[in-house]
Coordinates of C-alpha atoms in Angstrom, one line a residue:
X1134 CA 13.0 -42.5 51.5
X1135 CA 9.1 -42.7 52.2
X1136 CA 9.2 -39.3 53.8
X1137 CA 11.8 -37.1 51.9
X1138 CA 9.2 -38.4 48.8
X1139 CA 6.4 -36.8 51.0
X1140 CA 8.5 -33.9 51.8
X1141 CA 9.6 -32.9 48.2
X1142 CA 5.9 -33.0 47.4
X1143 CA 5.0 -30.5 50.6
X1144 CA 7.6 -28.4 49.0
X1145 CA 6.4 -28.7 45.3
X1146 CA 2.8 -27.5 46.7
X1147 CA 3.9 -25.0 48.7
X1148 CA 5.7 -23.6 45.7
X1149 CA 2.6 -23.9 43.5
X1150 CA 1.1 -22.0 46.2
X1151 CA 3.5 -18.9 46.3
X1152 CA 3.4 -18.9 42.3
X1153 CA -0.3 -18.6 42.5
X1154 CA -0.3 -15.9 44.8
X1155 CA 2.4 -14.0 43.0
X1156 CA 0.5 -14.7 39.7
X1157 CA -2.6 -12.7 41.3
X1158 CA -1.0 -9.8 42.5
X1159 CA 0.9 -8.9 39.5
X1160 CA -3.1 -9.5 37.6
X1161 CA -4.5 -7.3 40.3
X1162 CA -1.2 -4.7 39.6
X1163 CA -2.8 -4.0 35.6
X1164 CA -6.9 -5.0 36.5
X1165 CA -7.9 -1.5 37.7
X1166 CA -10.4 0.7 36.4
X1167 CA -7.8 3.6 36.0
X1168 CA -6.2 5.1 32.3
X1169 CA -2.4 4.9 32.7
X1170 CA -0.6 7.2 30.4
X1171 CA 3.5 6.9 30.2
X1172 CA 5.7 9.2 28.3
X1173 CA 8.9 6.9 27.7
X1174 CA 12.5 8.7 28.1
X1175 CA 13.9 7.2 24.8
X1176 CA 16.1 10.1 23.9
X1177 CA 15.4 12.1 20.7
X1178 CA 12.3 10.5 19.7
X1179 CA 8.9 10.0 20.6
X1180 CA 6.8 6.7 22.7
X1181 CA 3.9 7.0 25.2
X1182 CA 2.1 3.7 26.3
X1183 CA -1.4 3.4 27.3
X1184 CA -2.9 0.7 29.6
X1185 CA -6.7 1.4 28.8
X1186 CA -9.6 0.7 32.0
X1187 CA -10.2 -2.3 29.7
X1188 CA -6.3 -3.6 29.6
X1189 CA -5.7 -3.0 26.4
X1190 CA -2.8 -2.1 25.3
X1191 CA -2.0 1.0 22.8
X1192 CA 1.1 2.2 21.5
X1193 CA 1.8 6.4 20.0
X1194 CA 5.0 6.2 18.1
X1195 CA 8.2 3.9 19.3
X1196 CA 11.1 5.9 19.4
X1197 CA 14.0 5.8 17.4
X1198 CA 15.7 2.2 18.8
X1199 CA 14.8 -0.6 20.6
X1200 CA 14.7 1.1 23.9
X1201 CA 11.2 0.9 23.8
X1202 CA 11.6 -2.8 24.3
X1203 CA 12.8 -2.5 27.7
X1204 CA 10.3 0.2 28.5
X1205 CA 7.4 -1.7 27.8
X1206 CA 9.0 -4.9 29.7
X1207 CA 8.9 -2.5 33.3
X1208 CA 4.7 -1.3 32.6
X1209 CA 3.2 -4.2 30.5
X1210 CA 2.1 -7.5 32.5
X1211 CA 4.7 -10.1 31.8
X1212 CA 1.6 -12.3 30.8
X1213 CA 0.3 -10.1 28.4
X1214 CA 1.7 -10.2 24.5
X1215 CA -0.8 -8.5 22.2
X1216 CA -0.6 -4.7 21.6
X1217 CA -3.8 -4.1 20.5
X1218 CA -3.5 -0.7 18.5
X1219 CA -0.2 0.9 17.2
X1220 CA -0.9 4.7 16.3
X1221 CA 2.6 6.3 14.3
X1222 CA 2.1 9.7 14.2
X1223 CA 4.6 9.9 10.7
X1224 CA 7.1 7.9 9.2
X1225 CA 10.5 9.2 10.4
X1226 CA 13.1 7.5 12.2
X1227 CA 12.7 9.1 15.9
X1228 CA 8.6 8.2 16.3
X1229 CA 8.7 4.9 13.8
X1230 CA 12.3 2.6 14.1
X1231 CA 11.5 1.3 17.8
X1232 CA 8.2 0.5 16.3
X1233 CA 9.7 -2.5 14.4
X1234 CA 11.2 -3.7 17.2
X1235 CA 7.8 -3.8 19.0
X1236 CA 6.0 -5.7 15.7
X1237 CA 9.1 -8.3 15.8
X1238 CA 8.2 -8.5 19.6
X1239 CA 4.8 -8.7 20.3
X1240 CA 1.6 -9.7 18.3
X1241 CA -0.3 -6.6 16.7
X1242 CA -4.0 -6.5 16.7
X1243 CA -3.9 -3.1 14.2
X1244 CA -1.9 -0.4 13.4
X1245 CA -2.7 3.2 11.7
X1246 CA -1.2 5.5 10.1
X1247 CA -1.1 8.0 6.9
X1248 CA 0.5 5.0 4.8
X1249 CA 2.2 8.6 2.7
X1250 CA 4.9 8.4 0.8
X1251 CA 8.2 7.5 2.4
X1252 CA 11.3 6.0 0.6
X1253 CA 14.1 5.7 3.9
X1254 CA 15.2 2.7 4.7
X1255 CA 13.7 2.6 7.6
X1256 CA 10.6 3.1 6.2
X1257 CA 10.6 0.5 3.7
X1258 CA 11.4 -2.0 6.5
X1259 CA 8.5 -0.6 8.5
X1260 CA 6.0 -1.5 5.2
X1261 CA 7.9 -5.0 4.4
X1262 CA 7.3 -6.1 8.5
X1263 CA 3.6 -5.0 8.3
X1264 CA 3.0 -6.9 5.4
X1265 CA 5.6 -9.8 6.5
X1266 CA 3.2 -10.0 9.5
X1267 CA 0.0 -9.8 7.7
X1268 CA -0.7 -7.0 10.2
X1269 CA -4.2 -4.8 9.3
X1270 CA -3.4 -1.0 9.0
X1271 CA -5.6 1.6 8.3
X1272 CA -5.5 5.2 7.6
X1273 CA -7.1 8.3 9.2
X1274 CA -8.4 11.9 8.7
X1275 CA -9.1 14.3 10.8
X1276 CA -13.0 14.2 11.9
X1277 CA -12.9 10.3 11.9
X1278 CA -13.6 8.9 15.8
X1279 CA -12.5 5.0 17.0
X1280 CA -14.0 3.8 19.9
X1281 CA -11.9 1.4 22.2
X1282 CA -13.7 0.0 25.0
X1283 CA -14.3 2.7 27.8
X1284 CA -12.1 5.3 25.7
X1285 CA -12.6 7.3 22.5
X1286 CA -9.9 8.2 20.0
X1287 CA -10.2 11.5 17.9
X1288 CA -8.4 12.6 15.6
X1289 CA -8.2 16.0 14.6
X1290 CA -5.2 15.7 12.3
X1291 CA -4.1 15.2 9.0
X1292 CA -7.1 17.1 6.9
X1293 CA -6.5 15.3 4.0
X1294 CA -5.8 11.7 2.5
X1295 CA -1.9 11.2 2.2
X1296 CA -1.9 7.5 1.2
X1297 CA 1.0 7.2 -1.0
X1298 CA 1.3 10.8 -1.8
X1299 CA 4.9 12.6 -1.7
X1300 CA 5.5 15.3 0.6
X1301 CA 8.5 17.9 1.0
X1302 CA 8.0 17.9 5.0
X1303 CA 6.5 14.3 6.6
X1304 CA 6.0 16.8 9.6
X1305 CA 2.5 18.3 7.9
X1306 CA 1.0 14.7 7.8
X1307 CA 1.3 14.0 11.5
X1308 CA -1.3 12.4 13.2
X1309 CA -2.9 14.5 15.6
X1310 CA -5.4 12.4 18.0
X1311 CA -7.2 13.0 21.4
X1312 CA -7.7 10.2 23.6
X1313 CA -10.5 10.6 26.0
X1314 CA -11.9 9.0 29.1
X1315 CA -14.8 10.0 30.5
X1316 CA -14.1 13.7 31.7
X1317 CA -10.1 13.0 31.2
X1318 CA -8.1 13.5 28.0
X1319 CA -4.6 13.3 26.2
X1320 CA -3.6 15.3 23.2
X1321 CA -1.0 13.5 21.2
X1322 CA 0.3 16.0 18.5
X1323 CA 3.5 14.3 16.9
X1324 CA 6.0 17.0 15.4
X1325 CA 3.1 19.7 14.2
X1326 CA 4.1 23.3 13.7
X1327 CA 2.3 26.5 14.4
X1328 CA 0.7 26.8 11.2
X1329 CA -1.3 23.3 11.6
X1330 CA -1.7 24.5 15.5
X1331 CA -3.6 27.8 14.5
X1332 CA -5.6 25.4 11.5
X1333 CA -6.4 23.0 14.7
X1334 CA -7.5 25.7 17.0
X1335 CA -9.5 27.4 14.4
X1336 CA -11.5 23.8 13.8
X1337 CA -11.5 22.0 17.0
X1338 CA -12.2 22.6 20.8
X1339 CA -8.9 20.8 21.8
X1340 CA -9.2 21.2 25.3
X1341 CA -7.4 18.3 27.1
X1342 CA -6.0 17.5 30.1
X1343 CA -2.4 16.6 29.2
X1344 CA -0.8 18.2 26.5
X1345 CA 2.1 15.8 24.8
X1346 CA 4.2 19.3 23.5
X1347 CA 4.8 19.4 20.1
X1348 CA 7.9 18.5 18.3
X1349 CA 10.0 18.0 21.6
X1350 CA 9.5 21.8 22.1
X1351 CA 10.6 23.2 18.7
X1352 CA 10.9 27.0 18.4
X1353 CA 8.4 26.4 15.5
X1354 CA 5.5 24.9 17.5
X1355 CA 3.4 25.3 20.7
X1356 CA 2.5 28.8 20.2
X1357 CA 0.8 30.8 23.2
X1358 CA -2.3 30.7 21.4
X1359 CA -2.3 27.5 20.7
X1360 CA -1.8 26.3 24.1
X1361 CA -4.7 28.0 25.6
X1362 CA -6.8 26.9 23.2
X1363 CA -5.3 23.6 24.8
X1364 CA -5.4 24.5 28.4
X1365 CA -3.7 21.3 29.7
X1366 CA -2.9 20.9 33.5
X1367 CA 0.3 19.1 32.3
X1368 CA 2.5 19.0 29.5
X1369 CA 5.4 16.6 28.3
X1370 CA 8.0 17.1 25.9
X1371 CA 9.2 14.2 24.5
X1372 CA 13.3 15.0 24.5
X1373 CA 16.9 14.0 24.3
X1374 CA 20.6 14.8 23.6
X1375 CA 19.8 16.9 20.3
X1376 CA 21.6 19.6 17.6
X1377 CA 18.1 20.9 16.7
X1378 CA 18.1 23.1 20.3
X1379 CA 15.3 21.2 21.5
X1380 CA 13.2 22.6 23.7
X1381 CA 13.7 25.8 22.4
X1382 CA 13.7 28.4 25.0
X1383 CA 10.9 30.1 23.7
X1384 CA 8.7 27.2 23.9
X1385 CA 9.9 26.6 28.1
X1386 CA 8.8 30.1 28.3
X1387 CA 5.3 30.0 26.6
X1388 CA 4.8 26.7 29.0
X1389 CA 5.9 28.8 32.1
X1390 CA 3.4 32.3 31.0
X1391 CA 0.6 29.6 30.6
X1392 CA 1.2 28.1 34.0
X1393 CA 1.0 24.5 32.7
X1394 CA 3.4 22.0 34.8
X1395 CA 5.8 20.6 32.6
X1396 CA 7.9 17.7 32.5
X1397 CA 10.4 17.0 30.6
X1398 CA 11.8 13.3 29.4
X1399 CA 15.4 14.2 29.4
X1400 CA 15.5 15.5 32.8
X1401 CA 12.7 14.0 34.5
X1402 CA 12.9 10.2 32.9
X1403 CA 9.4 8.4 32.4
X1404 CA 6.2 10.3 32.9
X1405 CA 3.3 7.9 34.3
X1406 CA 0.0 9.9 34.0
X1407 CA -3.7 8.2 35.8
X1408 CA -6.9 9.2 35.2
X1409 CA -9.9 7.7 36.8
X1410 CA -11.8 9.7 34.3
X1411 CA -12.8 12.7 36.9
X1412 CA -9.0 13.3 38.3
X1413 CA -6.0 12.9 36.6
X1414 CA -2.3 12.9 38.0
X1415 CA 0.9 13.0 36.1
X1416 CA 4.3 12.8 37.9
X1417 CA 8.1 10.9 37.8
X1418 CA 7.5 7.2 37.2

């Protein structure tokens, strides 16, 4: 009896021990000094996560159901349940209703957003959890810059102050914002059209790395002139089963003439991009 009391208490060390060291390589797994980028595959919608040098934790639209749940569960440390920043590029159901899910979820440190005019459903749940949660939101415009530890935010889009103004097309208040690190950067351009591309590339040197496409590749967006003003290495398109003939073929060929590697969601699943802000590399997750 003496040593089976000893022994269970070998084993309840030698346990501890194994937990430790599992604990500390799954810290060291999210402690690196790299930006990691992922474009989620959450069907018709758009969600792209970022893991900043500092590990924080920022979130670009949710998708449009709680698959983005799961998705965060596979890149997030289990240990870690604070998103510090929420970004939703506009308030319809493909970029905003996983984004409830996430608030439900996870503690929120801030979100912003346009805070227009919106009367779905959906929408009105999205206000009533913010407030439910005593969450602080802000709004944005383009010009205005947020620093987040070792990265910058800029946002280039909307050019004026929506806040609880109706609109005929939510798409013309997106939130257009370039996240940069160091020499490495990110364009996140929600569902813009041509006409706000050509009033960005008029206004802004949008020269970026990685080039989240427009509108999951609308015929109506990413116009050859706007993606050289861009110039990205890589692009995304954000993309599921659809009616809309998302990505347009037009777009696919506009990508292709501007020799920029594109991936694409529905095809290619998850896209994890890391920058060490000199290199960058975007591939399959």
């Amino acid at each position: 009896m003496f040593q089976n009391k000893y022994k269970n208490y070998y084993f309840a060390l030698f346990g501890l021990f194994l937990a430790t060291i599992f604990l500390w390589q799954e810290v060291g797994k999210f402690s690196d000094n790299n930006l990691k980028v992922y474009f989620f595959n959450v069907g018709q919608g758009d969600a792209a996560y970022i893991r900043t040098p500092d590990q924080q934790d920022i979130l670009i639209d949710g998708g449009p159901d709680a698959t983005i749940l799961s998705k965060l569960g596979e890149v997030m440390p289990f240990f870690d349940r604070k998103i510090e920043l929420i970004i939703l590029s506009h308030p319809q159901a493909d970029h905003m209703s996983g984004l409830i899910d996430v608030i439900d979820r996870y503690d929120i440190g801030k979100i912003i957003w346009t805070k227009v005019q919106c009367q779905t459903g959906i929408c009105q749940e999205w206000r009533r959890k913010i407030s439910e949660k005593n969450i602080s939101q802000e709004k944005t415009i383009a010009g205005e810059v947020i620093n987040f530890g070792k990265i910058n935010i800029i946002f280039f889009h909307p050019n004026e102050d929506f806040e609880n103004k109706k609109i005929k097309d939510l798409n013309a208040s997106t939130i257009v914002a370039q996240l940069v690190y160091q020499n490495n950067s990110f364009l996140f351009t929600g569902d813009i059209d041509q006409g706000i591309e050509k009033t960005l590339t008029a206004n802004f040197i949008l020269k970026s790395d990685v080039l989240k496409v427009p509108h999951h590749g609308s015929k109506y967006s990413s116009s050859l002139i706007f993606l050289k003003g861009v110039d990205p290495q890589y692009a995304v398109i954000p993309v599921g089963k659809n009616s809309y003939g998302h990505p347009a073929p037009q777009t696919l060929q506009n990508l292709k003439n501007s020799k920029i590697k594109t991936f694409r969601t529905d095809q290619d699943g998850d896209i994890k991009c890391e920058a060490d802000g000199k290199n960058i590399n975007c591939q399959k997750k």
